[in-house]
PDB file of N, CA and C in Angstrom:
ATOM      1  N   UNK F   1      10.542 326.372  69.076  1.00  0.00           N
ATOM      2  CA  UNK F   1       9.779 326.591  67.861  1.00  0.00           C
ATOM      3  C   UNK F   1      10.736 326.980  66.731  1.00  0.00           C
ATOM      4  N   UNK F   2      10.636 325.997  65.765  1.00  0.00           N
ATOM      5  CA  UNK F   2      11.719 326.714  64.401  1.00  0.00           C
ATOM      6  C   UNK F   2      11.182 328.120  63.812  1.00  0.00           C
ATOM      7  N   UNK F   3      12.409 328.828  63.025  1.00  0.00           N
ATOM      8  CA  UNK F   3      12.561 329.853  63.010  1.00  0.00           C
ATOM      9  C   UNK F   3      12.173 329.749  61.558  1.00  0.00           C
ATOM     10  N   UNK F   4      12.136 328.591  61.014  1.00  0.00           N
ATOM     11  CA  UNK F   4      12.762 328.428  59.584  1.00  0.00           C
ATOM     12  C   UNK F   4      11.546 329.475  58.507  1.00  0.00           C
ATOM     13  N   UNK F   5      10.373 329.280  59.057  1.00  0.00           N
ATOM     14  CA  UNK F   5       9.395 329.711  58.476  1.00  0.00           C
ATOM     15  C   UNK F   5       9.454 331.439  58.248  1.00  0.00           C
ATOM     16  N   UNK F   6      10.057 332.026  59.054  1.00  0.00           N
ATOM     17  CA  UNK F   6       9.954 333.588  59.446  1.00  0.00           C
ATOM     18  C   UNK F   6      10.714 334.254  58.150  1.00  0.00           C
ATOM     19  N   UNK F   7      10.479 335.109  57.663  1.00  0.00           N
ATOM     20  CA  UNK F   7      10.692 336.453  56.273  1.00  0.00           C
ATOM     21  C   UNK F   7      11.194 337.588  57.253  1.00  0.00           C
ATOM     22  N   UNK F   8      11.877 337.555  58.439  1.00  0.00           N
ATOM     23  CA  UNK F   8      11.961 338.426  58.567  1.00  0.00           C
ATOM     24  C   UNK F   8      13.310 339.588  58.090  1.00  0.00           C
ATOM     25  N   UNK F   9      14.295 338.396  58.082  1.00  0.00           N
ATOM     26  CA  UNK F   9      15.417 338.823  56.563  1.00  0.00           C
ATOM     27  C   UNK F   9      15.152 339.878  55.332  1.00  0.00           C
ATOM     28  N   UNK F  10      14.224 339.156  55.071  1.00  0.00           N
ATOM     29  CA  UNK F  10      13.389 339.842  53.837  1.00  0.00           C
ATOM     30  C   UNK F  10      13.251 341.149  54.205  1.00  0.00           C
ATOM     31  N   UNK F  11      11.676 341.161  55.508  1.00  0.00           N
ATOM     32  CA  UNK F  11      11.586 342.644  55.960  1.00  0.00           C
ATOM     33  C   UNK F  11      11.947 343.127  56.448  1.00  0.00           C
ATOM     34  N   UNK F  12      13.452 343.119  56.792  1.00  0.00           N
ATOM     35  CA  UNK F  12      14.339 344.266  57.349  1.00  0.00           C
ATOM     36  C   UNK F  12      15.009 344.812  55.678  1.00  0.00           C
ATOM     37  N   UNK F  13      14.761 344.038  55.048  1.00  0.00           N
ATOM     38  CA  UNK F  13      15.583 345.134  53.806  1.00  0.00           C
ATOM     39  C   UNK F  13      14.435 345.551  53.016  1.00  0.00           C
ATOM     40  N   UNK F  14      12.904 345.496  53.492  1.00  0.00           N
ATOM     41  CA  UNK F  14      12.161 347.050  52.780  1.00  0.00           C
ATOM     42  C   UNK F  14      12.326 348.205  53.361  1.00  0.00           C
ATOM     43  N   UNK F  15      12.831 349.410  52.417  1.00  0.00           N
ATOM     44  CA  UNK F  15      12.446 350.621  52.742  1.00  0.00           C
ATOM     45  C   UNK F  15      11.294 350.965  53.674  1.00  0.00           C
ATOM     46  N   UNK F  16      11.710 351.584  54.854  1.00  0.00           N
ATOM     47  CA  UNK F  16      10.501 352.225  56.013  1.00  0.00           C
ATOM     48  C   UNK F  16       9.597 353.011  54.891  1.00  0.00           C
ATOM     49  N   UNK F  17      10.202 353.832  53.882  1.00  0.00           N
ATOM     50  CA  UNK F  17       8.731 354.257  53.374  1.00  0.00           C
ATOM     51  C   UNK F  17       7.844 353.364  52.059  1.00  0.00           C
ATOM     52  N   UNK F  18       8.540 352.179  52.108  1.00  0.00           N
ATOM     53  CA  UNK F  18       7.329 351.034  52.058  1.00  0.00           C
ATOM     54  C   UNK F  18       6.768 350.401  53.274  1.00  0.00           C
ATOM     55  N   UNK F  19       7.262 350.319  54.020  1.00  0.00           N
ATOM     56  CA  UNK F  19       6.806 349.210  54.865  1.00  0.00           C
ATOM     57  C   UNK F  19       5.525 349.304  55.250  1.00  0.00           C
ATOM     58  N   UNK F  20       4.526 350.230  55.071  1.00  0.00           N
ATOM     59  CA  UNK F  20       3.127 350.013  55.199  1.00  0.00           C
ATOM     60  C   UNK F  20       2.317 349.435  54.423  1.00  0.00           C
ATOM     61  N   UNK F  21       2.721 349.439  52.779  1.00  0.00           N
ATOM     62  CA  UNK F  21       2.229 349.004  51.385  1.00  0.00           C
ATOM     63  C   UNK F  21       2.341 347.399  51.459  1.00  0.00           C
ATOM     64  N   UNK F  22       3.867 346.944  52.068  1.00  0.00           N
ATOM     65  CA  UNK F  22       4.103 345.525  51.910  1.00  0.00           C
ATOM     66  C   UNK F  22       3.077 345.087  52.833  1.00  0.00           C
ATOM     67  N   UNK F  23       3.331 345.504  53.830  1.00  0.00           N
ATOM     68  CA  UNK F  23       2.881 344.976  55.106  1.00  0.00           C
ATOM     69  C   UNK F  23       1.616 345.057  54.690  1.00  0.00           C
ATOM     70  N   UNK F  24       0.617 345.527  54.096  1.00  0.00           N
ATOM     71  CA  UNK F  24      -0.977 345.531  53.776  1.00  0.00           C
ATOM     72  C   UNK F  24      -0.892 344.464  52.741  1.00  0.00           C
ATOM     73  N   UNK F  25      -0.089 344.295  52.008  1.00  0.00           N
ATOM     74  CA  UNK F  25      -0.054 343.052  50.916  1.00  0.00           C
ATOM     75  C   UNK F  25       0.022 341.728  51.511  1.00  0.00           C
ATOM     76  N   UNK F  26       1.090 342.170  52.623  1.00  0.00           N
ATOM     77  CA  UNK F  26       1.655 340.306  52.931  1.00  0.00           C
ATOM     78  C   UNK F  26       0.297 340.180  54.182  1.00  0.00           C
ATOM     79  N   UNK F  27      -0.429 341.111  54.763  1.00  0.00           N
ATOM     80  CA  UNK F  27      -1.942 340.575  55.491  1.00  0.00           C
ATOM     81  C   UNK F  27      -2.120 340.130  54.802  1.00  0.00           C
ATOM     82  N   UNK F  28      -2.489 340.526  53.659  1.00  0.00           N
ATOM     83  CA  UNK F  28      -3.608 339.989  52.654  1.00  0.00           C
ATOM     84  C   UNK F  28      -3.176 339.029  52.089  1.00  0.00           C
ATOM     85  N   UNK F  29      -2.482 338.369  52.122  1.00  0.00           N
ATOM     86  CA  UNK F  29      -1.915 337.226  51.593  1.00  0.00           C
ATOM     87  C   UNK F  29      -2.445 336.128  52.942  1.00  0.00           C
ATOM     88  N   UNK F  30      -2.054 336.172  54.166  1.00  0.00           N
ATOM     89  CA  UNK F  30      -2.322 335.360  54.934  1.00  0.00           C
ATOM     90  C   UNK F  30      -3.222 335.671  55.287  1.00  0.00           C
ATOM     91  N   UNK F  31      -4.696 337.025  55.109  1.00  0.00           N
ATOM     92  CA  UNK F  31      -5.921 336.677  55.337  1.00  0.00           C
ATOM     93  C   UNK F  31      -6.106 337.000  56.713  1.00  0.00           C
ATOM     94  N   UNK F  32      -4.935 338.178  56.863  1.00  0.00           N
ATOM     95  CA  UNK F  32      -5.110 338.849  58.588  1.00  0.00           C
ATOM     96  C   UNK F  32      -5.216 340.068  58.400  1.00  0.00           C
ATOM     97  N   UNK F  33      -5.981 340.671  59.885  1.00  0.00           N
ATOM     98  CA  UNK F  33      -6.599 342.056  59.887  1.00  0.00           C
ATOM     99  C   UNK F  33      -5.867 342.772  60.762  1.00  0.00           C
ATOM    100  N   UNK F  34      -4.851 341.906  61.350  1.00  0.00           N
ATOM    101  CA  UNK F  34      -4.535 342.667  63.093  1.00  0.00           C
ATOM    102  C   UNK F  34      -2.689 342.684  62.665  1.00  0.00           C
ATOM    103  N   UNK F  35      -2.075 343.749  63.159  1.00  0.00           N
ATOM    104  CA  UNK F  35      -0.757 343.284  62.796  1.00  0.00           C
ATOM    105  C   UNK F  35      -0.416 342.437  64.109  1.00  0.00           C
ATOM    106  N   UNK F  36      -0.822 342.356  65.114  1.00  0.00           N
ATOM    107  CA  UNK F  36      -0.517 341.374  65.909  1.00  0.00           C
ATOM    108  C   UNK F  36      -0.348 340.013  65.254  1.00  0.00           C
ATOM    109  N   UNK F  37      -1.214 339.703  64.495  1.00  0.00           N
ATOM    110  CA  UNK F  37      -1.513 338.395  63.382  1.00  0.00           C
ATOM    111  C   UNK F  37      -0.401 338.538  62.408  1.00  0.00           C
ATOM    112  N   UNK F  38      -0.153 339.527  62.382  1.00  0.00           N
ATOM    113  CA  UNK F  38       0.746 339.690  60.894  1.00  0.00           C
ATOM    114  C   UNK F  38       2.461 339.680  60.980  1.00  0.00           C
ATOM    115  N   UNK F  39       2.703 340.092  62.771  1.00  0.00           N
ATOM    116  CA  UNK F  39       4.054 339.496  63.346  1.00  0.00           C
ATOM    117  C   UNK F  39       4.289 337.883  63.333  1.00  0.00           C
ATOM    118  N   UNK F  40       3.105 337.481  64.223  1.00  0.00           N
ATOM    119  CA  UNK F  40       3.036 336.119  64.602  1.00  0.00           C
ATOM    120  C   UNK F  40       3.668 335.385  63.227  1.00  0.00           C
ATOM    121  N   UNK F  41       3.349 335.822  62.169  1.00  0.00           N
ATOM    122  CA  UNK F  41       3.706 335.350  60.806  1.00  0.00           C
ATOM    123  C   UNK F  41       5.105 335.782  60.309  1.00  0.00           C
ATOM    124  N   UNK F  42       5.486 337.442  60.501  1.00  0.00           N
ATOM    125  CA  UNK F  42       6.732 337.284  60.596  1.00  0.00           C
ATOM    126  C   UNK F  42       7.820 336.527  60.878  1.00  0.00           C
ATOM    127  N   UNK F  43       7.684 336.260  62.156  1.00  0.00           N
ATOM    128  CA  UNK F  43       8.709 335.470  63.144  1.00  0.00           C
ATOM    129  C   UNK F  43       8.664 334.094  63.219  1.00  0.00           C
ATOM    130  N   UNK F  44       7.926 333.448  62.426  1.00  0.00           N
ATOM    131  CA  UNK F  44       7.634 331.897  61.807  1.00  0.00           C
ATOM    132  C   UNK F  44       7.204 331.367  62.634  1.00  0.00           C
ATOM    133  N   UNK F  45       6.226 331.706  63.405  1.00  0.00           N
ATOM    134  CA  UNK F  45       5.344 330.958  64.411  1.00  0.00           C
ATOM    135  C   UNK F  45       4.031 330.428  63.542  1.00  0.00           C
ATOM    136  N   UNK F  46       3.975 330.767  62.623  1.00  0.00           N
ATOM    137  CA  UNK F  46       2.992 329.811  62.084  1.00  0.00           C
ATOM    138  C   UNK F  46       3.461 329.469  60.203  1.00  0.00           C
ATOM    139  N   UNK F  47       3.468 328.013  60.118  1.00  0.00           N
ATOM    140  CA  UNK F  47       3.952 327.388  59.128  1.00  0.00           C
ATOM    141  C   UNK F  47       3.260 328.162  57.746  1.00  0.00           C
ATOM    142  N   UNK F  48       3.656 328.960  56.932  1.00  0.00           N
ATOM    143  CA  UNK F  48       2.529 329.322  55.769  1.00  0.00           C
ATOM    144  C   UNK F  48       2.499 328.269  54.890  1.00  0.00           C
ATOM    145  N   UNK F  49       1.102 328.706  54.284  1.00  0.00           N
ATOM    146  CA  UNK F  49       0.995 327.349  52.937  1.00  0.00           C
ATOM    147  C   UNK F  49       1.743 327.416  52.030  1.00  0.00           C
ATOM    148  N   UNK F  50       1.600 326.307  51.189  1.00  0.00           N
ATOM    149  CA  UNK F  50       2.628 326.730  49.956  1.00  0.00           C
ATOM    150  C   UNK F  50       2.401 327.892  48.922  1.00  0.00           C
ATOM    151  N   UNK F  51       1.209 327.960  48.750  1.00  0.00           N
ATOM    152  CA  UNK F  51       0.751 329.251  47.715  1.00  0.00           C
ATOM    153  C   UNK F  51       1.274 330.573  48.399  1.00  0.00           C
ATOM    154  N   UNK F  52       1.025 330.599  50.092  1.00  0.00           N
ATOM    155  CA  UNK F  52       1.408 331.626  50.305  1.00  0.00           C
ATOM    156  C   UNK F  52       2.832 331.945  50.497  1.00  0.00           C
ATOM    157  N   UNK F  53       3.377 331.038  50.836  1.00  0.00           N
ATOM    158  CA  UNK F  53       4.859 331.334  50.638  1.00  0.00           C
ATOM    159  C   UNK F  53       5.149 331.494  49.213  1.00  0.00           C
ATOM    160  N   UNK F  54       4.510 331.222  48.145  1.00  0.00           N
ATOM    161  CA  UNK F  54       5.101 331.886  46.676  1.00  0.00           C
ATOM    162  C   UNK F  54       4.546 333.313  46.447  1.00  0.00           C
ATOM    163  N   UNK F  55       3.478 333.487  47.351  1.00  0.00           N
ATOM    164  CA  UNK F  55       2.895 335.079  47.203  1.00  0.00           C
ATOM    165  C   UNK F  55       3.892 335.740  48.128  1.00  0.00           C
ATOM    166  N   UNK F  56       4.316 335.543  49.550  1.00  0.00           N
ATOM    167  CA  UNK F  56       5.307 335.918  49.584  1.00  0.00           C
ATOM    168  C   UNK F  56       6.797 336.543  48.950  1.00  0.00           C
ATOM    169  N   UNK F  57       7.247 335.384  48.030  1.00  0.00           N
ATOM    170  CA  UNK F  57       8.039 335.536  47.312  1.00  0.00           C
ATOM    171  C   UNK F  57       8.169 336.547  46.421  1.00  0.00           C
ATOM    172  N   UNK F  58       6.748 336.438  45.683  1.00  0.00           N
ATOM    173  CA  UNK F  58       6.038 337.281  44.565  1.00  0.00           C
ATOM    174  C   UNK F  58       6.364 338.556  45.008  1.00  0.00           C
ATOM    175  N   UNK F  59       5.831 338.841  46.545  1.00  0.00           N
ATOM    176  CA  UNK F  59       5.622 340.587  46.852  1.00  0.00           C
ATOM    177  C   UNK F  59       7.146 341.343  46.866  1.00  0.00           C
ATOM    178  N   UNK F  60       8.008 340.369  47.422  1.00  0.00           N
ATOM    179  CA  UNK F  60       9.305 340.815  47.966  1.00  0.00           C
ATOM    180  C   UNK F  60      10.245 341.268  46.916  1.00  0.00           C
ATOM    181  N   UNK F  61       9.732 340.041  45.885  1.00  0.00           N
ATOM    182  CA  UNK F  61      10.729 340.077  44.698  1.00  0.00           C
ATOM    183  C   UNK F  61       9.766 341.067  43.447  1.00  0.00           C
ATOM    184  N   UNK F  62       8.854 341.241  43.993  1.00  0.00           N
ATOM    185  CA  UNK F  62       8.431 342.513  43.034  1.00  0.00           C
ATOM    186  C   UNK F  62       8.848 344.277  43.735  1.00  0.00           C
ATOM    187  N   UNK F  63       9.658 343.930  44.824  1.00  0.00           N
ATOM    188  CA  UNK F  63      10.622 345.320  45.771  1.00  0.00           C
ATOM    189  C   UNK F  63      11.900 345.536  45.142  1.00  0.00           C
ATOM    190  N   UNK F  64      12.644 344.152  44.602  1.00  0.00           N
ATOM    191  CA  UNK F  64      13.773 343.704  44.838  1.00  0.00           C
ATOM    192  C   UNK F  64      14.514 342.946  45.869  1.00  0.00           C
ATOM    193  N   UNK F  65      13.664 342.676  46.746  1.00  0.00           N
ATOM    194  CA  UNK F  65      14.080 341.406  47.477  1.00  0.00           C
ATOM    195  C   UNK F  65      14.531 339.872  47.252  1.00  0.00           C
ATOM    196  N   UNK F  66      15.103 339.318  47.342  1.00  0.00           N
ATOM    197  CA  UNK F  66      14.903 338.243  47.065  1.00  0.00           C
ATOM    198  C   UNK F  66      15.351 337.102  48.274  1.00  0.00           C
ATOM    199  N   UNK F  67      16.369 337.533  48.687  1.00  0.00           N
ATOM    200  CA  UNK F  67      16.947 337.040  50.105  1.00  0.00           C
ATOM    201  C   UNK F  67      15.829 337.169  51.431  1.00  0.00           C
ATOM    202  N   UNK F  68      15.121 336.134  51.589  1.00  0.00           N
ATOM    203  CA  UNK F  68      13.478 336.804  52.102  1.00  0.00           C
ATOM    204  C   UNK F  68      13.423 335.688  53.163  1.00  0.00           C
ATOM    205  N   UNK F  69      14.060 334.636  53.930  1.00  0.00           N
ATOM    206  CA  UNK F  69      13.498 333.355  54.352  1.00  0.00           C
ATOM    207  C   UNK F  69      14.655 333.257  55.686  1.00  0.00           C
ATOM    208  N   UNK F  70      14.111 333.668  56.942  1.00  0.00           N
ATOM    209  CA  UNK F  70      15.106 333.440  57.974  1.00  0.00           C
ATOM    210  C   UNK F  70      14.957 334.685  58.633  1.00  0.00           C
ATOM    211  N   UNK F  71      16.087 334.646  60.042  1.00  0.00           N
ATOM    212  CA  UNK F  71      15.915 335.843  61.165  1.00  0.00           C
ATOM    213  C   UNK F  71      16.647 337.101  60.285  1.00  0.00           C
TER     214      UNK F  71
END
């Protein structure tokens, strides 16, 4: 399974005392309730759409992220 899809780059460089704020944003972006759902998406097991990969973008780079796409 490609990796290519996974942010998890990204979320290793939010601050632990964000990581609950993002992490409630980027559910809500893909429209999940469970963080079980919300790994699966981490780790690029499921392809996101295009809107959501720019909301993605949006959340990370409104942290200072920008380097966001890969392991």
């Amino acid at each position: 399974m490609s990796k290519s899809f996974s942010f998890k780059k990204g979320w290793d460089q939010v601050p632990v005392s964000l990581a609950k704020e993002v992490r409630a944003q980027l559910m809500e972006v893909f429209g999940v309730r469970y963080p079980s759902s919300f790994y699966y998406r981490l780790k690029g097991k499921c392809e996101p759409t295009f809107s959501e990969g720019l909301e993605v973008e949006r959340i990370f780079k409104k942290y200072g992220i920008t380097d966001i796409w890969g392991e």
